[in-house]
């Protein structure tokens, strides 16, 4: 049977660096508060007129293709995760397909809406398509623009300080090696928490979908029950990591590197402690990029790989939690 493995990783972050002090000039916050509660020092915001979700996704994809030694023409299918599409419809997947010059080839482009868990959900979908023999090379992208959708005032400050923009990508290919690649994936959701981390408007349930009142009352901006998100995240991350370990008969100490969704440094630190892992076995880059939702795991994985922290034969664990609530994990033998 075919297995799937990640053969190339890439990422793109905008050149525009926004520090905590920069944010403190725009709203009532401080570097001290942000670092203490989230670990974030700075994040990237798009350069208007230059960066879009599609151009960032395509840049990350080109880097992943180069690292995989594949040309875009060899890709059979695209999966793209984002909660911040460039257009209401169509999805950003077709825009990235066009950016990569694959439009005339006609390959499929699937958009998925699983927020912070988007990359791991996408990885699981790619794995199933490859195991069944339907596709050989799949491009999986997470791309996110938060900066244009945040509220820089007292009402939104606990959310605005967290998020940043960027994109990450992976090329996933079929392999005959039975002991390598994606070993297992686990996907979960609990819709009873849908409104606890959400953006309510524009909404297809209302006509017109966007009104001046929505701008005024803030329903176009994200709401987040921060403490509830925190509580559920620190429970679900370890739970879904243990589920992946159980499915493959591994123990926490077998993990060479855990790459958690970069939600908040305090969440990653709590998860590390619950799992009994030493600091060097958990990769974090939220300090530099904030939370980039569907892009956070592939950006982190790409950087970890560049830094030589992912080596041949390593057992890599990915885990995510976010809006929905959704949560997911994957174990990969590199
Ligand atoms: N700067 C300064 N003060 C602030 C800010 C800010 N940016 N934001 C809130 N405060 C104030 C509040 O007004 C409040 O003041 P008060 O005590 O006078 O009322 C005080 O700080 C504490 O506010 P809380 O919201 O209770 O702060 P909390 O300790 O819960 O920290 C945070 C907030 C960082 C958001 C935390 O709840 C958290 O990390 N939650 C998890 C969120 C998360 O990770 N979300 C992303 C995951 S899901 C996804 O990726 C989509």
Short mmCIF file of C-alpha atoms and ligand atoms in Angstrom, two decimals:
data_model
loop_
_atom_site.label_atom_id
_atom_site.label_comp_id
_atom_site.label_asym_id
_atom_site.label_seq_id
_atom_site.Cartn_x
_atom_site.Cartn_y
_atom_site.Cartn_z
CA UNK A 1 0.00 0.00 0.00
CA UNK A 2 1.11 3.55 -0.71
CA UNK A 3 2.00 5.78 2.21
CA UNK A 4 2.37 9.56 2.11
CA UNK A 5 5.28 11.67 3.24
CA UNK A 6 6.17 15.33 3.37
CA UNK A 7 8.90 15.91 0.78
CA UNK A 8 9.13 19.71 0.84
CA UNK A 9 8.27 22.61 3.15
CA UNK A 10 8.09 26.35 2.57
CA UNK A 11 6.84 29.56 4.13
CA UNK A 12 6.37 33.23 3.42
CA UNK A 13 5.88 36.05 5.90
CA UNK A 14 5.32 39.69 4.93
CA UNK A 15 8.23 42.09 5.35
CA UNK A 16 6.17 44.44 7.54
CA UNK A 17 7.20 43.74 11.17
CA UNK A 18 4.77 45.03 13.82
CA UNK A 19 6.17 45.07 17.36
CA UNK A 20 4.18 45.17 20.59
CA UNK A 21 5.31 48.78 21.01
CA UNK A 22 3.86 49.54 17.55
CA UNK A 23 0.51 48.13 18.72
CA UNK A 24 0.73 50.17 21.93
CA UNK A 25 0.77 53.29 19.74
CA UNK A 26 -2.56 52.24 18.19
CA UNK A 27 -4.43 51.05 21.29
CA UNK A 28 -4.28 50.75 25.02
CA UNK A 29 -1.84 47.87 25.52
CA UNK A 30 1.81 47.28 26.38
CA UNK A 31 4.78 45.12 25.40
CA UNK A 32 4.85 43.80 28.96
CA UNK A 33 1.19 42.68 28.97
CA UNK A 34 1.44 41.01 25.57
CA UNK A 35 4.69 39.17 26.31
CA UNK A 36 3.55 38.02 29.72
CA UNK A 37 0.17 36.68 28.56
CA UNK A 38 1.10 35.35 25.09
CA UNK A 39 4.89 35.24 24.64
CA UNK A 40 4.53 37.29 21.45
CA UNK A 41 7.16 39.97 20.73
CA UNK A 42 6.22 40.85 17.15
CA UNK A 43 4.12 39.69 14.22
CA UNK A 44 3.98 40.38 10.47
CA UNK A 45 1.23 42.33 8.71
CA UNK A 46 0.70 42.30 4.96
CA UNK A 47 2.02 45.10 2.80
CA UNK A 48 -1.21 46.40 1.19
CA UNK A 49 -1.12 46.21 -2.60
CA UNK A 50 1.64 43.60 -2.47
CA UNK A 51 0.62 40.66 -0.31
CA UNK A 52 -2.62 38.71 -0.62
CA UNK A 53 -3.60 35.34 0.81
CA UNK A 54 -3.01 33.90 -2.67
CA UNK A 55 0.39 35.52 -3.32
CA UNK A 56 1.64 34.53 0.13
CA UNK A 57 0.31 30.98 -0.32
CA UNK A 58 1.93 30.73 -3.75
CA UNK A 59 5.28 32.03 -2.41
CA UNK A 60 5.24 29.41 0.35
CA UNK A 61 4.25 26.76 -2.20
CA UNK A 62 7.12 27.70 -4.55
CA UNK A 63 9.60 27.30 -1.70
CA UNK A 64 8.09 23.93 -0.74
CA UNK A 65 8.27 22.76 -4.38
CA UNK A 66 11.89 23.86 -4.65
CA UNK A 67 12.80 22.00 -1.46
CA UNK A 68 10.95 18.95 -2.80
CA UNK A 69 12.83 19.17 -6.12
CA UNK A 70 9.50 19.12 -7.93
CA UNK A 71 8.06 21.49 -10.52
CA UNK A 72 4.56 22.89 -10.08
CA UNK A 73 3.51 20.80 -13.11
CA UNK A 74 4.05 17.63 -11.11
CA UNK A 75 1.36 18.59 -8.56
CA UNK A 76 -1.92 16.66 -8.92
CA UNK A 77 -4.09 18.45 -6.35
CA UNK A 78 -4.18 21.49 -4.08
CA UNK A 79 -5.64 21.71 -0.56
CA UNK A 80 -5.79 25.14 1.05
CA UNK A 81 -6.81 26.06 4.59
CA UNK A 82 -7.71 29.61 5.62
CA UNK A 83 -10.24 31.46 7.75
CA UNK A 84 -9.49 34.70 5.90
CA UNK A 85 -10.13 34.09 2.19
CA UNK A 86 -9.23 36.85 -0.30
CA UNK A 87 -12.82 36.73 -1.61
CA UNK A 88 -16.07 35.50 -0.09
CA UNK A 89 -16.06 33.04 -2.95
CA UNK A 90 -14.37 31.41 -4.79
CA UNK A 91 -11.91 30.03 -2.27
CA UNK A 92 -8.26 31.06 -2.22
CA UNK A 93 -7.27 27.59 -3.50
CA UNK A 94 -8.11 28.45 -7.12
CA UNK A 95 -6.30 31.79 -6.79
CA UNK A 96 -3.12 30.01 -5.66
CA UNK A 97 -3.58 27.50 -8.48
CA UNK A 98 -3.65 30.42 -10.94
CA UNK A 99 -0.64 32.12 -9.28
CA UNK A 100 1.34 28.91 -9.76
CA UNK A 101 0.39 28.72 -13.45
CA UNK A 102 -1.60 25.53 -12.91
CA UNK A 103 -4.97 26.93 -14.03
CA UNK A 104 -4.79 25.52 -17.55
CA UNK A 105 -3.74 22.14 -16.20
CA UNK A 106 -7.11 21.97 -14.47
CA UNK A 107 -6.05 20.20 -11.29
CA UNK A 108 -8.52 20.25 -8.40
CA UNK A 109 -8.27 22.84 -5.63
CA UNK A 110 -10.02 22.11 -2.34
CA UNK A 111 -10.60 24.84 0.26
CA UNK A 112 -11.10 23.80 3.85
CA UNK A 113 -12.46 25.83 6.78
CA UNK A 114 -10.99 24.45 9.95
CA UNK A 115 -9.25 27.53 11.33
CA UNK A 116 -6.24 26.75 13.53
CA UNK A 117 -6.65 23.02 12.88
CA UNK A 118 -6.78 23.61 9.10
CA UNK A 119 -3.28 22.38 8.32
CA UNK A 120 -3.63 19.11 10.24
CA UNK A 121 -7.11 18.52 8.77
CA UNK A 122 -5.59 19.16 5.32
CA UNK A 123 -2.72 16.79 6.02
CA UNK A 124 -5.19 14.06 6.90
CA UNK A 125 -7.16 14.65 3.69
CA UNK A 126 -3.96 14.57 1.62
CA UNK A 127 -2.92 11.35 3.36
CA UNK A 128 -6.22 9.65 2.50
CA UNK A 129 -6.06 10.69 -1.18
CA UNK A 130 -2.51 9.37 -1.46
CA UNK A 131 -3.16 6.11 0.40
CA UNK A 132 -6.05 5.30 -1.95
CA UNK A 133 -3.79 5.94 -4.96
CA UNK A 134 -5.89 8.82 -6.29
CA UNK A 135 -3.04 11.38 -6.24
CA UNK A 136 0.75 11.21 -6.18
CA UNK A 137 1.81 14.77 -5.27
CA UNK A 138 -0.39 17.14 -3.26
CA UNK A 139 0.30 20.74 -2.35
CA UNK A 140 -1.08 21.66 1.08
CA UNK A 141 -1.16 25.35 1.97
CA UNK A 142 -2.19 27.41 4.98
CA UNK A 143 -2.43 31.15 4.37
CA UNK A 144 -3.86 33.83 6.59
CA UNK A 145 -4.43 37.59 6.72
CA UNK A 146 -5.64 38.67 10.15
CA UNK A 147 -4.38 42.24 10.25
CA UNK A 148 -7.20 43.69 8.12
CA UNK A 149 -9.89 42.10 10.29
CA UNK A 150 -8.90 43.12 13.80
CA UNK A 151 -10.15 45.84 16.06
CA UNK A 152 -7.41 48.08 17.42
CA UNK A 153 -9.32 49.39 20.44
CA UNK A 154 -10.19 48.38 24.01
CA UNK A 155 -12.98 46.03 22.87
CA UNK A 156 -10.70 43.99 20.60
CA UNK A 157 -7.30 44.35 22.19
CA UNK A 158 -7.17 40.89 23.83
CA UNK A 159 -7.61 39.38 20.34
CA UNK A 160 -5.73 41.88 18.15
CA UNK A 161 -2.45 41.40 19.98
CA UNK A 162 -2.46 37.65 19.26
CA UNK A 163 -2.81 37.35 15.51
CA UNK A 164 -0.45 37.83 12.56
CA UNK A 165 -0.28 37.24 8.80
CA UNK A 166 1.69 34.67 6.81
CA UNK A 167 1.62 31.43 4.84
CA UNK A 168 3.16 27.98 4.96
CA UNK A 169 3.09 25.03 2.57
CA UNK A 170 4.02 21.37 2.29
CA UNK A 171 4.36 19.01 -0.65
CA UNK A 172 3.02 15.57 0.26
CA UNK A 173 4.00 12.69 -2.00
CA UNK A 174 3.31 8.97 -2.33
CA UNK A 175 6.00 6.59 -1.11
CA UNK A 176 6.44 2.82 -1.00
CA UNK A 177 8.41 3.03 2.26
CA UNK A 178 6.12 1.48 4.85
CA UNK A 179 7.92 2.77 7.95
CA UNK A 180 8.15 6.41 6.86
CA UNK A 181 5.82 9.34 6.40
CA UNK A 182 2.42 10.12 7.92
CA UNK A 183 1.72 7.35 10.42
CA UNK A 184 -1.62 8.50 11.79
CA UNK A 185 -3.96 11.53 11.92
CA UNK A 186 -6.82 12.34 14.31
CA UNK A 187 -9.50 14.97 13.70
CA UNK A 188 -12.07 16.31 16.16
CA UNK A 189 -14.62 19.08 16.58
CA UNK A 190 -17.23 20.24 19.10
CA UNK A 191 -19.70 22.63 17.50
CA UNK A 192 -21.30 23.54 20.83
CA UNK A 193 -18.43 26.04 21.20
CA UNK A 194 -18.88 27.59 17.72
CA UNK A 195 -19.66 31.10 19.00
CA UNK A 196 -16.84 31.21 21.57
CA UNK A 197 -14.22 32.10 18.94
CA UNK A 198 -15.90 33.43 15.84
CA UNK A 199 -16.65 36.26 13.44
CA UNK A 200 -20.42 36.66 13.02
CA UNK A 201 -20.63 39.02 10.05
CA UNK A 202 -20.95 39.39 7.11
CA UNK A 203 -23.44 36.53 7.28
CA UNK A 204 -25.53 34.82 4.59
CA UNK A 205 -28.35 34.62 7.15
CA UNK A 206 -28.90 38.37 6.87
CA UNK A 207 -29.88 40.63 4.02
CA UNK A 208 -27.95 42.66 3.20
CA UNK A 209 -25.04 40.61 4.44
CA UNK A 210 -23.07 43.66 5.51
CA UNK A 211 -24.54 46.79 7.10
CA UNK A 212 -23.12 49.94 8.70
CA UNK A 213 -24.56 48.64 12.00
CA UNK A 214 -22.35 45.55 11.79
CA UNK A 215 -19.30 47.77 11.48
CA UNK A 216 -20.55 49.86 14.38
CA UNK A 217 -21.48 47.03 16.77
CA UNK A 218 -18.27 45.11 16.00
CA UNK A 219 -19.88 41.94 14.65
CA UNK A 220 -17.47 42.04 11.69
CA UNK A 221 -14.63 41.51 14.17
CA UNK A 222 -13.65 38.31 15.98
CA UNK A 223 -15.01 37.56 19.43
CA UNK A 224 -13.04 35.25 21.69
CA UNK A 225 -13.78 33.88 25.12
CA UNK A 226 -10.07 33.81 25.91
CA UNK A 227 -10.18 31.92 29.18
CA UNK A 228 -12.53 29.25 27.82
CA UNK A 229 -10.33 28.83 24.73
CA UNK A 230 -7.30 28.52 26.98
CA UNK A 231 -8.97 25.94 29.25
CA UNK A 232 -10.13 23.77 26.37
CA UNK A 233 -6.85 24.08 24.48
CA UNK A 234 -4.72 22.83 27.37
CA UNK A 235 -7.07 19.85 27.72
CA UNK A 236 -7.49 18.96 24.04
CA UNK A 237 -3.86 19.30 22.92
CA UNK A 238 -2.51 16.58 25.26
CA UNK A 239 -5.60 14.43 24.70
CA UNK A 240 -5.22 14.37 20.91
CA UNK A 241 -1.43 13.90 21.10
CA UNK A 242 -1.97 10.89 23.39
CA UNK A 243 -4.56 9.55 20.94
CA UNK A 244 -1.97 9.62 18.13
CA UNK A 245 0.65 7.96 20.35
CA UNK A 246 -1.79 5.24 21.39
CA UNK A 247 -2.75 4.51 17.78
CA UNK A 248 0.90 3.91 16.89
CA UNK A 249 2.12 2.32 20.14
CA UNK A 250 4.52 5.13 20.97
CA UNK A 251 5.19 6.88 24.27
CA UNK A 252 5.59 10.65 24.81
CA UNK A 253 9.37 10.17 25.20
CA UNK A 254 9.53 8.72 21.66
CA UNK A 255 8.58 12.13 20.20
CA UNK A 256 11.65 13.90 18.78
CA UNK A 257 9.85 17.17 18.07
CA UNK A 258 6.37 18.42 18.89
CA UNK A 259 5.21 21.26 16.64
CA UNK A 260 2.03 22.64 18.20
CA UNK A 261 -0.21 25.19 16.51
CA UNK A 262 1.24 28.51 17.68
CA UNK A 263 -1.80 29.71 19.65
CA UNK A 264 -0.13 31.22 22.66
CA UNK A 265 3.27 30.45 24.24
CA UNK A 266 1.60 29.79 27.60
CA UNK A 267 -0.61 27.14 26.00
CA UNK A 268 2.41 25.46 24.32
CA UNK A 269 4.30 25.55 27.60
CA UNK A 270 1.39 23.98 29.52
CA UNK A 271 1.07 21.25 26.87
CA UNK A 272 4.83 20.58 27.05
CA UNK A 273 4.61 20.13 30.81
CA UNK A 274 1.51 17.88 30.62
CA UNK A 275 3.31 15.69 28.08
CA UNK A 276 6.50 15.61 30.16
CA UNK A 277 8.62 16.83 27.24
CA UNK A 278 11.86 18.80 27.63
CA UNK A 279 11.95 22.33 26.19
CA UNK A 280 14.14 21.37 23.23
CA UNK A 281 11.49 18.93 22.02
CA UNK A 282 8.79 21.58 21.49
CA UNK A 283 9.18 24.04 18.64
CA UNK A 284 7.87 27.59 19.11
CA UNK A 285 8.14 30.64 16.87
CA UNK A 286 5.04 32.52 18.06
CA UNK A 287 7.41 35.14 19.56
CA UNK A 288 8.17 36.35 16.01
CA UNK A 289 4.91 35.77 14.13
CA UNK A 290 2.03 35.69 16.60
CA UNK A 291 -0.79 33.25 15.85
CA UNK A 292 -1.17 32.76 12.09
CA UNK A 293 -3.98 30.17 12.38
CA UNK A 294 -3.88 27.69 9.44
CA UNK A 295 -0.41 28.93 8.48
CA UNK A 296 1.16 28.51 11.91
CA UNK A 297 2.11 24.80 11.79
CA UNK A 298 3.57 24.84 8.25
CA UNK A 299 5.54 28.05 8.97
CA UNK A 300 6.87 26.48 12.18
CA UNK A 301 7.62 23.16 10.49
CA UNK A 302 9.38 24.89 7.59
CA UNK A 303 11.55 26.93 9.98
CA UNK A 304 12.30 23.91 12.18
CA UNK A 305 13.39 21.99 9.08
CA UNK A 306 15.58 24.90 7.90
CA UNK A 307 17.18 25.06 11.35
CA UNK A 308 18.06 21.35 11.19
CA UNK A 309 15.63 20.47 14.00
CA UNK A 310 13.82 17.87 11.87
CA UNK A 311 16.11 15.03 10.87
CA UNK A 312 15.75 11.84 8.86
CA UNK A 313 14.11 9.18 11.03
CA UNK A 314 12.72 11.62 13.61
CA UNK A 315 9.25 11.13 15.08
CA UNK A 316 7.43 14.44 14.57
CA UNK A 317 4.13 15.24 16.25
CA UNK A 318 1.81 17.99 15.01
CA UNK A 319 -1.12 19.13 17.13
CA UNK A 320 -3.68 21.90 16.78
CA UNK A 321 -6.64 23.46 18.53
CA UNK A 322 -8.83 26.37 17.50
CA UNK A 323 -12.13 27.88 16.53
CA UNK A 324 -15.01 25.45 16.11
CA UNK A 325 -13.78 24.18 18.49
CA UNK A 326 -11.67 21.93 16.30
CA UNK A 327 -8.58 19.98 17.31
CA UNK A 328 -6.34 17.49 15.57
CA UNK A 329 -3.01 15.66 15.62
CA UNK A 330 -0.62 13.84 13.29
CA UNK A 331 2.43 11.65 13.87
CA UNK A 332 5.06 11.59 11.15
CA UNK A 333 8.17 9.42 10.83
CA UNK A 334 10.53 11.70 8.85
N1 LIG B 1 -3.41 44.86 26.74
C1 LIG B 1 -3.57 45.24 28.01
N2 LIG B 1 -4.59 44.78 28.79
C2 LIG B 1 -5.46 43.91 28.23
C3 LIG B 1 -5.34 43.50 26.90
C4 LIG B 1 -4.26 44.01 26.13
N3 LIG B 1 -4.05 43.66 24.84
N4 LIG B 1 -6.34 42.62 26.62
C5 LIG B 1 -7.06 42.52 27.74
N5 LIG B 1 -6.53 43.28 28.72
C6 LIG B 1 -6.98 43.45 30.10
C7 LIG B 1 -8.46 43.15 30.26
O1 LIG B 1 -9.23 44.29 29.96
C8 LIG B 1 -8.51 42.76 31.72
O2 LIG B 1 -8.50 43.92 32.49
P1 LIG B 1 -9.34 44.00 33.88
O3 LIG B 1 -8.75 42.94 34.74
O4 LIG B 1 -9.07 45.39 34.35
O5 LIG B 1 -10.76 43.73 33.49
C9 LIG B 1 -7.19 42.04 31.96
O6 LIG B 1 -6.31 42.47 30.91
C10 LIG B 1 -7.32 40.54 31.89
O7 LIG B 1 -8.08 40.20 30.71
P2 LIG B 1 -8.41 38.74 30.31
O8 LIG B 1 -9.07 38.74 28.99
O9 LIG B 1 -9.10 38.07 31.46
O10 LIG B 1 -6.91 38.18 30.20
P3 LIG B 1 -6.40 36.71 30.16
O11 LIG B 1 -5.47 36.50 31.28
O12 LIG B 1 -7.48 35.72 29.94
O13 LIG B 1 -5.51 36.76 28.86
C11 LIG B 1 -5.61 36.01 26.61
C12 LIG B 1 -6.13 37.00 27.62
C13 LIG B 1 -4.13 36.23 26.40
C14 LIG B 1 -6.37 36.21 25.33
C15 LIG B 1 -5.84 34.57 27.18
O14 LIG B 1 -7.17 34.41 27.59
C16 LIG B 1 -5.51 33.53 26.18
O15 LIG B 1 -4.37 33.38 25.79
N6 LIG B 1 -6.51 32.74 25.74
C17 LIG B 1 -6.31 31.78 24.69
C18 LIG B 1 -6.53 32.50 23.44
C19 LIG B 1 -5.92 31.82 22.29
O16 LIG B 1 -4.91 31.17 22.39
N7 LIG B 1 -6.57 32.01 21.19
C20 LIG B 1 -6.13 31.51 19.99
C21 LIG B 1 -6.30 30.05 19.91
S1 LIG B 1 -7.47 29.57 18.82
C22 LIG B 1 -6.99 30.14 17.37
O17 LIG B 1 -5.82 30.13 17.11
C23 LIG B 1 -8.02 30.73 16.44
#
